[in-house]
């Protein structure tokens, strides 16, 4: 059914869907009774020539019913929601792993837990942008924060929404019952690129998760040579990461082309051949002069020459 809260694929989403269906069912019954009684009365007691309406003053029994029944319903809903909220908000028991999530304009970044299997050779932890890979059947705690404005994390098949707030950590958990790919979306309007803030959660069978992590760590390690760390940091912290994706890092921008293997490409944007230090430097300095109308702005004078050099050195490692 796709990303839809009423197609739950994990215990948290199931819990929410369960409450939804009970409330929805009761609402339909109440609507039918109210509209039915209204229609019936409107026809039966309508104004007709020669009829005088019966003059009554209240009806204790009826009034009691339509006061007590809704009160009992509202109390039941409260107790039910309360009971479910305990389960939904329980982010700390039986947690298999904790992932740090950062929302920024306009992409989600994930940092995997401080465990040996996620350690890169340079000692940093595995990170990813847009896509989060988790093992099936395990409770994954998410610690959310934001870099700039408020975003909201929502993968409907796996759980509820939670705001990611700058300078503050919020928590939630997700769990997938079956292997598969689950789509999500930022749910708080956060500017121009809000619609591009997609989330993909991939759930792997538990037996395959360690192998996935190893591959991901190897892939990410390519881009973490200590000699090019300055360029990598500048790329990820600066405007580049907002538009470009580099797998194995938090850069997950969708506006520009993916740069995961830029150094192995035959040319830059089809206009500069080959991909080498000289051409990359020219390109970053002033892309519009080579391809008029391109979205990428010129960084000549915007970023220091040294920073551009560092970034180019790092891009050259992305083979
Ligand atoms: Cu981030 Cu909307």
PDB file of C-alpha atoms and ligand atoms in Angstrom:
ATOM      1  CA  UNK A   1       0.000   0.000   0.000  1.00  0.00           C
ATOM      2  CA  UNK A   2       3.033   2.287   0.235  1.00  0.00           C
ATOM      3  CA  UNK A   3       3.812   4.868   2.897  1.00  0.00           C
ATOM      4  CA  UNK A   4       0.508   4.897   4.715  1.00  0.00           C
ATOM      5  CA  UNK A   5      -0.134   4.702   8.464  1.00  0.00           C
ATOM      6  CA  UNK A   6      -2.966   2.199   8.036  1.00  0.00           C
ATOM      7  CA  UNK A   7      -0.576  -0.304   6.481  1.00  0.00           C
ATOM      8  CA  UNK A   8       1.466  -0.947   9.649  1.00  0.00           C
ATOM      9  CA  UNK A   9       4.630  -3.062   9.322  1.00  0.00           C
ATOM     10  CA  UNK A  10       5.866  -2.901  12.891  1.00  0.00           C
ATOM     11  CA  UNK A  11       4.537  -2.921  16.458  1.00  0.00           C
ATOM     12  CA  UNK A  12       4.608   0.865  16.880  1.00  0.00           C
ATOM     13  CA  UNK A  13       2.673   1.540  13.681  1.00  0.00           C
ATOM     14  CA  UNK A  14       0.291  -1.313  14.543  1.00  0.00           C
ATOM     15  CA  UNK A  15      -0.408   0.233  17.894  1.00  0.00           C
ATOM     16  CA  UNK A  16      -1.284   3.568  16.301  1.00  0.00           C
ATOM     17  CA  UNK A  17      -3.438   1.952  13.600  1.00  0.00           C
ATOM     18  CA  UNK A  18      -5.299  -0.048  16.266  1.00  0.00           C
ATOM     19  CA  UNK A  19      -6.325   3.111  18.161  1.00  0.00           C
ATOM     20  CA  UNK A  20      -7.194   4.797  14.878  1.00  0.00           C
ATOM     21  CA  UNK A  21      -9.579   2.037  13.794  1.00  0.00           C
ATOM     22  CA  UNK A  22     -11.375   1.944  17.149  1.00  0.00           C
ATOM     23  CA  UNK A  23     -11.857   5.719  17.137  1.00  0.00           C
ATOM     24  CA  UNK A  24     -12.873   5.684  13.494  1.00  0.00           C
ATOM     25  CA  UNK A  25     -15.387   2.841  14.036  1.00  0.00           C
ATOM     26  CA  UNK A  26     -16.979   4.587  17.025  1.00  0.00           C
ATOM     27  CA  UNK A  27     -17.107   7.877  15.124  1.00  0.00           C
ATOM     28  CA  UNK A  28     -18.928   6.192  12.221  1.00  0.00           C
ATOM     29  CA  UNK A  29     -21.489   4.623  14.588  1.00  0.00           C
ATOM     30  CA  UNK A  30     -22.086   7.938  16.391  1.00  0.00           C
ATOM     31  CA  UNK A  31     -22.402   9.764  13.072  1.00  0.00           C
ATOM     32  CA  UNK A  32     -24.932   7.208  11.811  1.00  0.00           C
ATOM     33  CA  UNK A  33     -27.024   7.465  15.003  1.00  0.00           C
ATOM     34  CA  UNK A  34     -26.999  11.284  15.079  1.00  0.00           C
ATOM     35  CA  UNK A  35     -27.687  11.784  11.373  1.00  0.00           C
ATOM     36  CA  UNK A  36     -30.272   8.956  11.429  1.00  0.00           C
ATOM     37  CA  UNK A  37     -32.157  10.446  14.379  1.00  0.00           C
ATOM     38  CA  UNK A  38     -31.996  13.910  12.822  1.00  0.00           C
ATOM     39  CA  UNK A  39     -33.357  12.698   9.484  1.00  0.00           C
ATOM     40  CA  UNK A  40     -36.064  10.584  11.120  1.00  0.00           C
ATOM     41  CA  UNK A  41     -37.222  13.470  13.342  1.00  0.00           C
ATOM     42  CA  UNK A  42     -37.123  15.920  10.472  1.00  0.00           C
ATOM     43  CA  UNK A  43     -39.490  13.775   8.435  1.00  0.00           C
ATOM     44  CA  UNK A  44     -41.749  12.466  11.204  1.00  0.00           C
ATOM     45  CA  UNK A  45     -42.254  15.746  13.049  1.00  0.00           C
ATOM     46  CA  UNK A  46     -42.211  18.139  10.090  1.00  0.00           C
ATOM     47  CA  UNK A  47     -44.709  20.990   9.949  1.00  0.00           C
ATOM     48  CA  UNK A  48     -48.012  19.986   8.358  1.00  0.00           C
ATOM     49  CA  UNK A  49     -51.303  21.927   8.022  1.00  0.00           C
ATOM     50  CA  UNK A  50     -53.652  21.368  10.927  1.00  0.00           C
ATOM     51  CA  UNK A  51     -50.984  19.857  13.207  1.00  0.00           C
ATOM     52  CA  UNK A  52     -49.938  21.452  16.447  1.00  0.00           C
ATOM     53  CA  UNK A  53     -46.557  20.463  17.868  1.00  0.00           C
ATOM     54  CA  UNK A  54     -46.726  18.694  21.215  1.00  0.00           C
ATOM     55  CA  UNK A  55     -45.511  21.055  23.916  1.00  0.00           C
ATOM     56  CA  UNK A  56     -43.001  19.188  26.085  1.00  0.00           C
ATOM     57  CA  UNK A  57     -40.443  20.282  28.612  1.00  0.00           C
ATOM     58  CA  UNK A  58     -37.366  18.094  28.424  1.00  0.00           C
ATOM     59  CA  UNK A  59     -37.040  14.323  28.426  1.00  0.00           C
ATOM     60  CA  UNK A  60     -34.919  13.141  31.344  1.00  0.00           C
ATOM     61  CA  UNK A  61     -34.270   9.661  30.034  1.00  0.00           C
ATOM     62  CA  UNK A  62     -33.058  10.827  26.598  1.00  0.00           C
ATOM     63  CA  UNK A  63     -30.920  13.583  28.051  1.00  0.00           C
ATOM     64  CA  UNK A  64     -29.341  11.160  30.457  1.00  0.00           C
ATOM     65  CA  UNK A  65     -28.485   8.777  27.618  1.00  0.00           C
ATOM     66  CA  UNK A  66     -26.881  11.375  25.382  1.00  0.00           C
ATOM     67  CA  UNK A  67     -24.849  12.719  28.258  1.00  0.00           C
ATOM     68  CA  UNK A  68     -23.715   9.477  29.873  1.00  0.00           C
ATOM     69  CA  UNK A  69     -22.915   7.497  26.721  1.00  0.00           C
ATOM     70  CA  UNK A  70     -20.572  10.098  25.138  1.00  0.00           C
ATOM     71  CA  UNK A  71     -18.917  10.662  28.530  1.00  0.00           C
ATOM     72  CA  UNK A  72     -18.213   6.951  28.880  1.00  0.00           C
ATOM     73  CA  UNK A  73     -16.905   6.867  25.300  1.00  0.00           C
ATOM     74  CA  UNK A  74     -14.526   9.772  25.834  1.00  0.00           C
ATOM     75  CA  UNK A  75     -13.255   8.216  29.077  1.00  0.00           C
ATOM     76  CA  UNK A  76     -12.672   4.888  27.299  1.00  0.00           C
ATOM     77  CA  UNK A  77     -10.770   6.618  24.488  1.00  0.00           C
ATOM     78  CA  UNK A  78      -8.621   8.409  27.043  1.00  0.00           C
ATOM     79  CA  UNK A  79      -7.772   5.205  28.875  1.00  0.00           C
ATOM     80  CA  UNK A  80      -7.076   3.386  25.609  1.00  0.00           C
ATOM     81  CA  UNK A  81      -4.848   6.176  24.249  1.00  0.00           C
ATOM     82  CA  UNK A  82      -3.033   6.448  27.572  1.00  0.00           C
ATOM     83  CA  UNK A  83      -2.368   2.753  27.586  1.00  0.00           C
ATOM     84  CA  UNK A  84      -1.031   2.842  24.014  1.00  0.00           C
ATOM     85  CA  UNK A  85       1.036   5.967  24.634  1.00  0.00           C
ATOM     86  CA  UNK A  86       2.933   4.137  27.357  1.00  0.00           C
ATOM     87  CA  UNK A  87       3.972   1.611  24.748  1.00  0.00           C
ATOM     88  CA  UNK A  88       4.616   4.216  22.028  1.00  0.00           C
ATOM     89  CA  UNK A  89       6.673   6.496  24.293  1.00  0.00           C
ATOM     90  CA  UNK A  90       8.715   3.681  25.797  1.00  0.00           C
ATOM     91  CA  UNK A  91      11.921   4.419  23.909  1.00  0.00           C
ATOM     92  CA  UNK A  92      14.297   2.862  26.408  1.00  0.00           C
ATOM     93  CA  UNK A  93      13.402  -0.760  27.106  1.00  0.00           C
ATOM     94  CA  UNK A  94      14.732  -3.589  24.913  1.00  0.00           C
ATOM     95  CA  UNK A  95      16.529  -1.218  22.545  1.00  0.00           C
ATOM     96  CA  UNK A  96      18.778  -3.087  20.090  1.00  0.00           C
ATOM     97  CA  UNK A  97      20.563   0.004  18.807  1.00  0.00           C
ATOM     98  CA  UNK A  98      20.401   3.789  18.978  1.00  0.00           C
ATOM     99  CA  UNK A  99      20.799   5.907  15.865  1.00  0.00           C
ATOM    100  CA  UNK A 100      21.385   9.660  15.909  1.00  0.00           C
ATOM    101  CA  UNK A 101      19.256  11.488  13.367  1.00  0.00           C
ATOM    102  CA  UNK A 102      19.858  15.052  12.235  1.00  0.00           C
ATOM    103  CA  UNK A 103      17.450  17.020  10.077  1.00  0.00           C
ATOM    104  CA  UNK A 104      18.794  19.902   8.083  1.00  0.00           C
ATOM    105  CA  UNK A 105      17.716  21.881   5.062  1.00  0.00           C
ATOM    106  CA  UNK A 106      17.063  19.620   3.238  1.00  0.00           C
ATOM    107  CA  UNK A 107      18.124  16.129   4.042  1.00  0.00           C
ATOM    108  CA  UNK A 108      18.229  13.660   6.893  1.00  0.00           C
ATOM    109  CA  UNK A 109      21.566  12.445   8.234  1.00  0.00           C
ATOM    110  CA  UNK A 110      22.056   9.309  10.301  1.00  0.00           C
ATOM    111  CA  UNK A 111      24.933   8.367  12.594  1.00  0.00           C
ATOM    112  CA  UNK A 112      25.095   4.694  13.538  1.00  0.00           C
ATOM    113  CA  UNK A 113      25.749   3.608  17.140  1.00  0.00           C
ATOM    114  CA  UNK A 114      29.115   3.511  18.834  1.00  0.00           C
ATOM    115  CA  UNK A 115      29.715  -0.196  18.198  1.00  0.00           C
ATOM    116  CA  UNK A 116      32.678  -1.961  16.634  1.00  0.00           C
ATOM    117  CA  UNK A 117      30.711  -2.990  13.549  1.00  0.00           C
ATOM    118  CA  UNK A 118      30.042   0.667  12.634  1.00  0.00           C
ATOM    119  CA  UNK A 119      33.572   1.990  13.242  1.00  0.00           C
ATOM    120  CA  UNK A 120      35.512   3.359  10.307  1.00  0.00           C
ATOM    121  CA  UNK A 121      39.312   2.992  10.184  1.00  0.00           C
ATOM    122  CA  UNK A 122      39.727   6.659  11.189  1.00  0.00           C
ATOM    123  CA  UNK A 123      37.751   6.032  14.389  1.00  0.00           C
ATOM    124  CA  UNK A 124      34.616   7.880  13.300  1.00  0.00           C
ATOM    125  CA  UNK A 125      31.237   6.180  13.095  1.00  0.00           C
ATOM    126  CA  UNK A 126      29.370   5.143   9.996  1.00  0.00           C
ATOM    127  CA  UNK A 127      27.033   7.836   8.723  1.00  0.00           C
ATOM    128  CA  UNK A 128      24.503   7.965   5.971  1.00  0.00           C
ATOM    129  CA  UNK A 129      22.180  10.438   4.380  1.00  0.00           C
ATOM    130  CA  UNK A 130      18.531   9.873   3.515  1.00  0.00           C
ATOM    131  CA  UNK A 131      18.736   6.087   3.918  1.00  0.00           C
ATOM    132  CA  UNK A 132      18.738   4.278   7.256  1.00  0.00           C
ATOM    133  CA  UNK A 133      19.483   0.553   7.329  1.00  0.00           C
ATOM    134  CA  UNK A 134      18.178  -1.442  10.280  1.00  0.00           C
ATOM    135  CA  UNK A 135      17.861  -5.092  11.271  1.00  0.00           C
ATOM    136  CA  UNK A 136      14.400  -6.653  11.170  1.00  0.00           C
ATOM    137  CA  UNK A 137      12.466  -7.373  14.372  1.00  0.00           C
ATOM    138  CA  UNK A 138      14.581  -5.138  16.583  1.00  0.00           C
ATOM    139  CA  UNK A 139      13.689  -2.002  18.406  1.00  0.00           C
ATOM    140  CA  UNK A 140      15.685   0.923  17.040  1.00  0.00           C
ATOM    141  CA  UNK A 141      15.831   4.042  19.160  1.00  0.00           C
ATOM    142  CA  UNK A 142      16.180   7.329  17.284  1.00  0.00           C
ATOM    143  CA  UNK A 143      17.662  10.442  18.864  1.00  0.00           C
ATOM    144  CA  UNK A 144      16.507  13.345  16.764  1.00  0.00           C
ATOM    145  CA  UNK A 145      17.844  16.841  16.468  1.00  0.00           C
ATOM    146  CA  UNK A 146      17.987  19.537  13.796  1.00  0.00           C
ATOM    147  CA  UNK A 147      20.648  21.874  12.519  1.00  0.00           C
ATOM    148  CA  UNK A 148      18.580  24.834  11.344  1.00  0.00           C
ATOM    149  CA  UNK A 149      14.786  24.765  11.602  1.00  0.00           C
ATOM    150  CA  UNK A 150      12.223  22.286  12.914  1.00  0.00           C
ATOM    151  CA  UNK A 151      11.778  19.140  10.835  1.00  0.00           C
ATOM    152  CA  UNK A 152       9.606  16.121  11.532  1.00  0.00           C
ATOM    153  CA  UNK A 153      10.602  12.494  11.105  1.00  0.00           C
ATOM    154  CA  UNK A 154       7.877  10.240   9.762  1.00  0.00           C
ATOM    155  CA  UNK A 155       8.003   6.747   8.294  1.00  0.00           C
ATOM    156  CA  UNK A 156       4.293   5.886   8.339  1.00  0.00           C
ATOM    157  CA  UNK A 157       4.585   2.088   8.032  1.00  0.00           C
ATOM    158  CA  UNK A 158       6.941   1.882  11.001  1.00  0.00           C
ATOM    159  CA  UNK A 159       5.834   4.487  13.493  1.00  0.00           C
ATOM    160  CA  UNK A 160       4.535   7.874  14.447  1.00  0.00           C
ATOM    161  CA  UNK A 161       5.951  11.301  13.753  1.00  0.00           C
ATOM    162  CA  UNK A 162       8.410  13.151  15.905  1.00  0.00           C
ATOM    163  CA  UNK A 163       9.714  16.694  15.571  1.00  0.00           C
ATOM    164  CA  UNK A 164      13.443  17.248  15.160  1.00  0.00           C
ATOM    165  CA  UNK A 165      14.174  20.514  16.956  1.00  0.00           C
ATOM    166  CA  UNK A 166      17.394  22.588  16.800  1.00  0.00           C
ATOM    167  CA  UNK A 167      19.338  22.555  20.062  1.00  0.00           C
ATOM    168  CA  UNK A 168      17.185  19.879  21.599  1.00  0.00           C
ATOM    169  CA  UNK A 169      17.045  16.083  21.439  1.00  0.00           C
ATOM    170  CA  UNK A 170      13.782  14.239  21.007  1.00  0.00           C
ATOM    171  CA  UNK A 171      13.462  10.475  20.964  1.00  0.00           C
ATOM    172  CA  UNK A 172      11.296   7.896  19.285  1.00  0.00           C
ATOM    173  CA  UNK A 173      11.614   4.293  18.182  1.00  0.00           C
ATOM    174  CA  UNK A 174      10.852   2.281  15.087  1.00  0.00           C
ATOM    175  CA  UNK A 175      10.738  -1.418  14.372  1.00  0.00           C
ATOM    176  CA  UNK A 176      10.109  -3.358  11.175  1.00  0.00           C
ATOM    177  CA  UNK A 177       8.579  -6.839  11.326  1.00  0.00           C
ATOM    178  CA  UNK A 178       9.528  -7.811   7.773  1.00  0.00           C
ATOM    179  CA  UNK A 179      12.549  -7.118   5.583  1.00  0.00           C
ATOM    180  CA  UNK A 180      11.828  -4.425   3.031  1.00  0.00           C
ATOM    181  CA  UNK A 181      12.046  -0.783   2.096  1.00  0.00           C
ATOM    182  CA  UNK A 182       9.891   1.729   3.896  1.00  0.00           C
ATOM    183  CA  UNK A 183       9.485   5.270   2.653  1.00  0.00           C
ATOM    184  CA  UNK A 184       9.072   8.356   4.763  1.00  0.00           C
ATOM    185  CA  UNK A 185       9.024  12.107   4.479  1.00  0.00           C
ATOM    186  CA  UNK A 186       9.773  15.193   6.544  1.00  0.00           C
ATOM    187  CA  UNK A 187       6.406  16.262   7.917  1.00  0.00           C
ATOM    188  CA  UNK A 188       7.081  19.823   9.046  1.00  0.00           C
ATOM    189  CA  UNK A 189       7.240  22.510   6.385  1.00  0.00           C
ATOM    190  CA  UNK A 190      10.873  23.592   6.510  1.00  0.00           C
ATOM    191  CA  UNK A 191      11.443  25.684   3.389  1.00  0.00           C
ATOM    192  CA  UNK A 192      11.922  25.294  -0.357  1.00  0.00           C
ATOM    193  CA  UNK A 193      13.289  21.760  -0.259  1.00  0.00           C
ATOM    194  CA  UNK A 194      10.768  20.358   2.253  1.00  0.00           C
ATOM    195  CA  UNK A 195       9.285  17.991  -0.325  1.00  0.00           C
ATOM    196  CA  UNK A 196      12.755  16.599  -1.076  1.00  0.00           C
ATOM    197  CA  UNK A 197      13.425  15.584   2.536  1.00  0.00           C
ATOM    198  CA  UNK A 198      12.707  11.950   1.954  1.00  0.00           C
ATOM    199  CA  UNK A 199      13.547   9.062   4.249  1.00  0.00           C
ATOM    200  CA  UNK A 200      14.183   5.484   3.184  1.00  0.00           C
ATOM    201  CA  UNK A 201      14.390   2.839   5.885  1.00  0.00           C
ATOM    202  CA  UNK A 202      15.741  -0.484   4.663  1.00  0.00           C
ATOM    203  CA  UNK A 203      15.157  -3.437   6.983  1.00  0.00           C
ATOM    204  CA  UNK A 204      17.588  -6.330   6.540  1.00  0.00           C
ATOM    205  CA  UNK A 205      17.152  -9.862   7.883  1.00  0.00           C
ATOM    206  CA  UNK A 206      19.103 -10.053  11.150  1.00  0.00           C
ATOM    207  CA  UNK A 207      21.480 -12.663   9.733  1.00  0.00           C
ATOM    208  CA  UNK A 208      22.478 -10.311   6.886  1.00  0.00           C
ATOM    209  CA  UNK A 209      22.800  -7.104   8.855  1.00  0.00           C
ATOM    210  CA  UNK A 210      26.434  -7.527   9.911  1.00  0.00           C
ATOM    211  CA  UNK A 211      27.424  -8.154   6.295  1.00  0.00           C
ATOM    212  CA  UNK A 212      25.568  -5.028   5.198  1.00  0.00           C
ATOM    213  CA  UNK A 213      27.361  -2.993   7.876  1.00  0.00           C
ATOM    214  CA  UNK A 214      30.743  -4.277   6.767  1.00  0.00           C
ATOM    215  CA  UNK A 215      30.076  -3.296   3.142  1.00  0.00           C
ATOM    216  CA  UNK A 216      28.821   0.119   4.197  1.00  0.00           C
ATOM    217  CA  UNK A 217      31.859   0.734   6.403  1.00  0.00           C
ATOM    218  CA  UNK A 218      34.205  -0.237   3.562  1.00  0.00           C
ATOM    219  CA  UNK A 219      32.378   2.059   1.146  1.00  0.00           C
ATOM    220  CA  UNK A 220      32.415   4.941   3.643  1.00  0.00           C
ATOM    221  CA  UNK A 221      36.086   4.411   4.488  1.00  0.00           C
ATOM    222  CA  UNK A 222      37.062   5.353   0.920  1.00  0.00           C
ATOM    223  CA  UNK A 223      36.188   8.938   1.663  1.00  0.00           C
ATOM    224  CA  UNK A 224      37.851   9.263   5.058  1.00  0.00           C
ATOM    225  CA  UNK A 225      41.559   9.417   4.316  1.00  0.00           C
ATOM    226  CA  UNK A 226      43.140  11.703   6.950  1.00  0.00           C
ATOM    227  CA  UNK A 227      44.966  13.773   4.263  1.00  0.00           C
ATOM    228  CA  UNK A 228      41.656  14.906   2.772  1.00  0.00           C
ATOM    229  CA  UNK A 229      39.719  15.292   6.006  1.00  0.00           C
ATOM    230  CA  UNK A 230      39.654  19.122   5.767  1.00  0.00           C
ATOM    231  CA  UNK A 231      37.965  18.924   2.373  1.00  0.00           C
ATOM    232  CA  UNK A 232      35.500  16.326   3.530  1.00  0.00           C
ATOM    233  CA  UNK A 233      34.561  18.384   6.571  1.00  0.00           C
ATOM    234  CA  UNK A 234      34.176  21.520   4.438  1.00  0.00           C
ATOM    235  CA  UNK A 235      32.024  19.665   1.938  1.00  0.00           C
ATOM    236  CA  UNK A 236      29.726  18.207   4.597  1.00  0.00           C
ATOM    237  CA  UNK A 237      29.444  21.401   6.651  1.00  0.00           C
ATOM    238  CA  UNK A 238      29.102  23.809   3.764  1.00  0.00           C
ATOM    239  CA  UNK A 239      26.613  24.387   0.979  1.00  0.00           C
ATOM    240  CA  UNK A 240      27.766  21.357  -1.103  1.00  0.00           C
ATOM    241  CA  UNK A 241      25.994  18.762   1.037  1.00  0.00           C
ATOM    242  CA  UNK A 242      22.690  20.590   0.668  1.00  0.00           C
ATOM    243  CA  UNK A 243      22.530  19.736  -3.038  1.00  0.00           C
ATOM    244  CA  UNK A 244      24.736  16.671  -3.581  1.00  0.00           C
ATOM    245  CA  UNK A 245      24.683  13.088  -2.349  1.00  0.00           C
ATOM    246  CA  UNK A 246      27.827  11.195  -1.439  1.00  0.00           C
ATOM    247  CA  UNK A 247      27.008   7.686  -0.228  1.00  0.00           C
ATOM    248  CA  UNK A 248      28.639   6.781   3.068  1.00  0.00           C
ATOM    249  CA  UNK A 249      28.390  10.357   4.321  1.00  0.00           C
ATOM    250  CA  UNK A 250      25.529  12.516   5.553  1.00  0.00           C
ATOM    251  CA  UNK A 251      25.485  14.417   2.251  1.00  0.00           C
ATOM    252  CA  UNK A 252      22.136  13.502   0.730  1.00  0.00           C
ATOM    253  CA  UNK A 253      21.073  16.549  -1.274  1.00  0.00           C
ATOM    254  CA  UNK A 254      18.826  15.852  -4.236  1.00  0.00           C
ATOM    255  CA  UNK A 255      19.143  19.074  -6.203  1.00  0.00           C
ATOM    256  CA  UNK A 256      22.494  18.337  -7.839  1.00  0.00           C
ATOM    257  CA  UNK A 257      24.001  15.133  -9.241  1.00  0.00           C
ATOM    258  CA  UNK A 258      25.252  12.386  -6.944  1.00  0.00           C
ATOM    259  CA  UNK A 259      29.015  12.597  -6.431  1.00  0.00           C
ATOM    260  CA  UNK A 260      29.698   9.206  -4.816  1.00  0.00           C
ATOM    261  CA  UNK A 261      31.988   8.214  -7.724  1.00  0.00           C
ATOM    262  CA  UNK A 262      32.704  11.625  -9.247  1.00  0.00           C
ATOM    263  CA  UNK A 263      36.421  10.919  -9.643  1.00  0.00           C
ATOM    264  CA  UNK A 264      35.648   7.943 -11.921  1.00  0.00           C
ATOM    265  CA  UNK A 265      33.275   9.866 -14.182  1.00  0.00           C
ATOM    266  CA  UNK A 266      34.335  10.708 -17.750  1.00  0.00           C
ATOM    267  CA  UNK A 267      33.567  14.426 -17.364  1.00  0.00           C
ATOM    268  CA  UNK A 268      32.107  17.116 -15.116  1.00  0.00           C
ATOM    269  CA  UNK A 269      28.471  17.836 -15.916  1.00  0.00           C
ATOM    270  CA  UNK A 270      29.132  16.929 -19.539  1.00  0.00           C
ATOM    271  CA  UNK A 271      31.175  20.059 -20.164  1.00  0.00           C
ATOM    272  CA  UNK A 272      34.615  19.632 -18.599  1.00  0.00           C
ATOM    273  CA  UNK A 273      36.805  16.649 -19.522  1.00  0.00           C
ATOM    274  CA  UNK A 274      38.481  14.907 -17.765  1.00  0.00           C
ATOM    275  CA  UNK A 275      37.647  14.951 -14.050  1.00  0.00           C
ATOM    276  CA  UNK A 276      40.935  16.155 -12.596  1.00  0.00           C
ATOM    277  CA  UNK A 277      42.169  18.679 -10.092  1.00  0.00           C
ATOM    278  CA  UNK A 278      42.404  21.532 -12.584  1.00  0.00           C
ATOM    279  CA  UNK A 279      38.915  21.088 -14.012  1.00  0.00           C
ATOM    280  CA  UNK A 280      37.238  20.464 -10.661  1.00  0.00           C
ATOM    281  CA  UNK A 281      38.848  23.618  -9.289  1.00  0.00           C
ATOM    282  CA  UNK A 282      37.649  25.679 -12.249  1.00  0.00           C
ATOM    283  CA  UNK A 283      34.210  24.152 -11.945  1.00  0.00           C
ATOM    284  CA  UNK A 284      33.741  24.858  -8.233  1.00  0.00           C
ATOM    285  CA  UNK A 285      35.060  28.383  -8.665  1.00  0.00           C
ATOM    286  CA  UNK A 286      32.581  29.269 -11.366  1.00  0.00           C
ATOM    287  CA  UNK A 287      30.285  26.527 -12.669  1.00  0.00           C
ATOM    288  CA  UNK A 288      27.835  28.914 -14.385  1.00  0.00           C
ATOM    289  CA  UNK A 289      30.586  30.169 -16.696  1.00  0.00           C
ATOM    290  CA  UNK A 290      30.877  26.652 -18.151  1.00  0.00           C
ATOM    291  CA  UNK A 291      27.182  25.822 -18.139  1.00  0.00           C
ATOM    292  CA  UNK A 292      24.989  28.946 -18.166  1.00  0.00           C
ATOM    293  CA  UNK A 293      21.701  28.589 -16.304  1.00  0.00           C
ATOM    294  CA  UNK A 294      22.977  25.800 -14.057  1.00  0.00           C
ATOM    295  CA  UNK A 295      21.633  25.757 -10.483  1.00  0.00           C
ATOM    296  CA  UNK A 296      25.099  25.507  -8.958  1.00  0.00           C
ATOM    297  CA  UNK A 297      26.285  28.984  -8.006  1.00  0.00           C
ATOM    298  CA  UNK A 298      29.838  30.226  -8.399  1.00  0.00           C
ATOM    299  CA  UNK A 299      31.863  29.781  -5.230  1.00  0.00           C
ATOM    300  CA  UNK A 300      34.641  32.087  -6.358  1.00  0.00           C
ATOM    301  CA  UNK A 301      34.875  34.627  -3.528  1.00  0.00           C
ATOM    302  CA  UNK A 302      32.165  32.815  -1.546  1.00  0.00           C
ATOM    303  CA  UNK A 303      34.428  30.096  -0.185  1.00  0.00           C
ATOM    304  CA  UNK A 304      38.136  30.773   0.459  1.00  0.00           C
ATOM    305  CA  UNK A 305      40.438  29.390  -2.275  1.00  0.00           C
ATOM    306  CA  UNK A 306      42.020  27.115   0.324  1.00  0.00           C
ATOM    307  CA  UNK A 307      38.636  25.589   1.168  1.00  0.00           C
ATOM    308  CA  UNK A 308      37.853  25.010  -2.507  1.00  0.00           C
ATOM    309  CA  UNK A 309      41.253  23.336  -2.925  1.00  0.00           C
ATOM    310  CA  UNK A 310      40.541  21.097   0.070  1.00  0.00           C
ATOM    311  CA  UNK A 311      37.122  20.141  -1.279  1.00  0.00           C
ATOM    312  CA  UNK A 312      38.586  19.338  -4.703  1.00  0.00           C
ATOM    313  CA  UNK A 313      41.280  17.153  -3.098  1.00  0.00           C
ATOM    314  CA  UNK A 314      38.572  15.216  -1.316  1.00  0.00           C
ATOM    315  CA  UNK A 315      36.356  14.879  -4.412  1.00  0.00           C
ATOM    316  CA  UNK A 316      39.341  13.341  -6.204  1.00  0.00           C
ATOM    317  CA  UNK A 317      39.306  10.474  -3.672  1.00  0.00           C
ATOM    318  CA  UNK A 318      35.698   9.581  -4.627  1.00  0.00           C
ATOM    319  CA  UNK A 319      36.631   6.988  -7.201  1.00  0.00           C
TER     320      UNK A 319
HETATM  321 CU1  LIG B   1      12.437  19.201   6.774  1.00  0.00          CU
HETATM  322 CU2  LIG B   1      10.251  19.609   6.013  1.00  0.00          CU
END
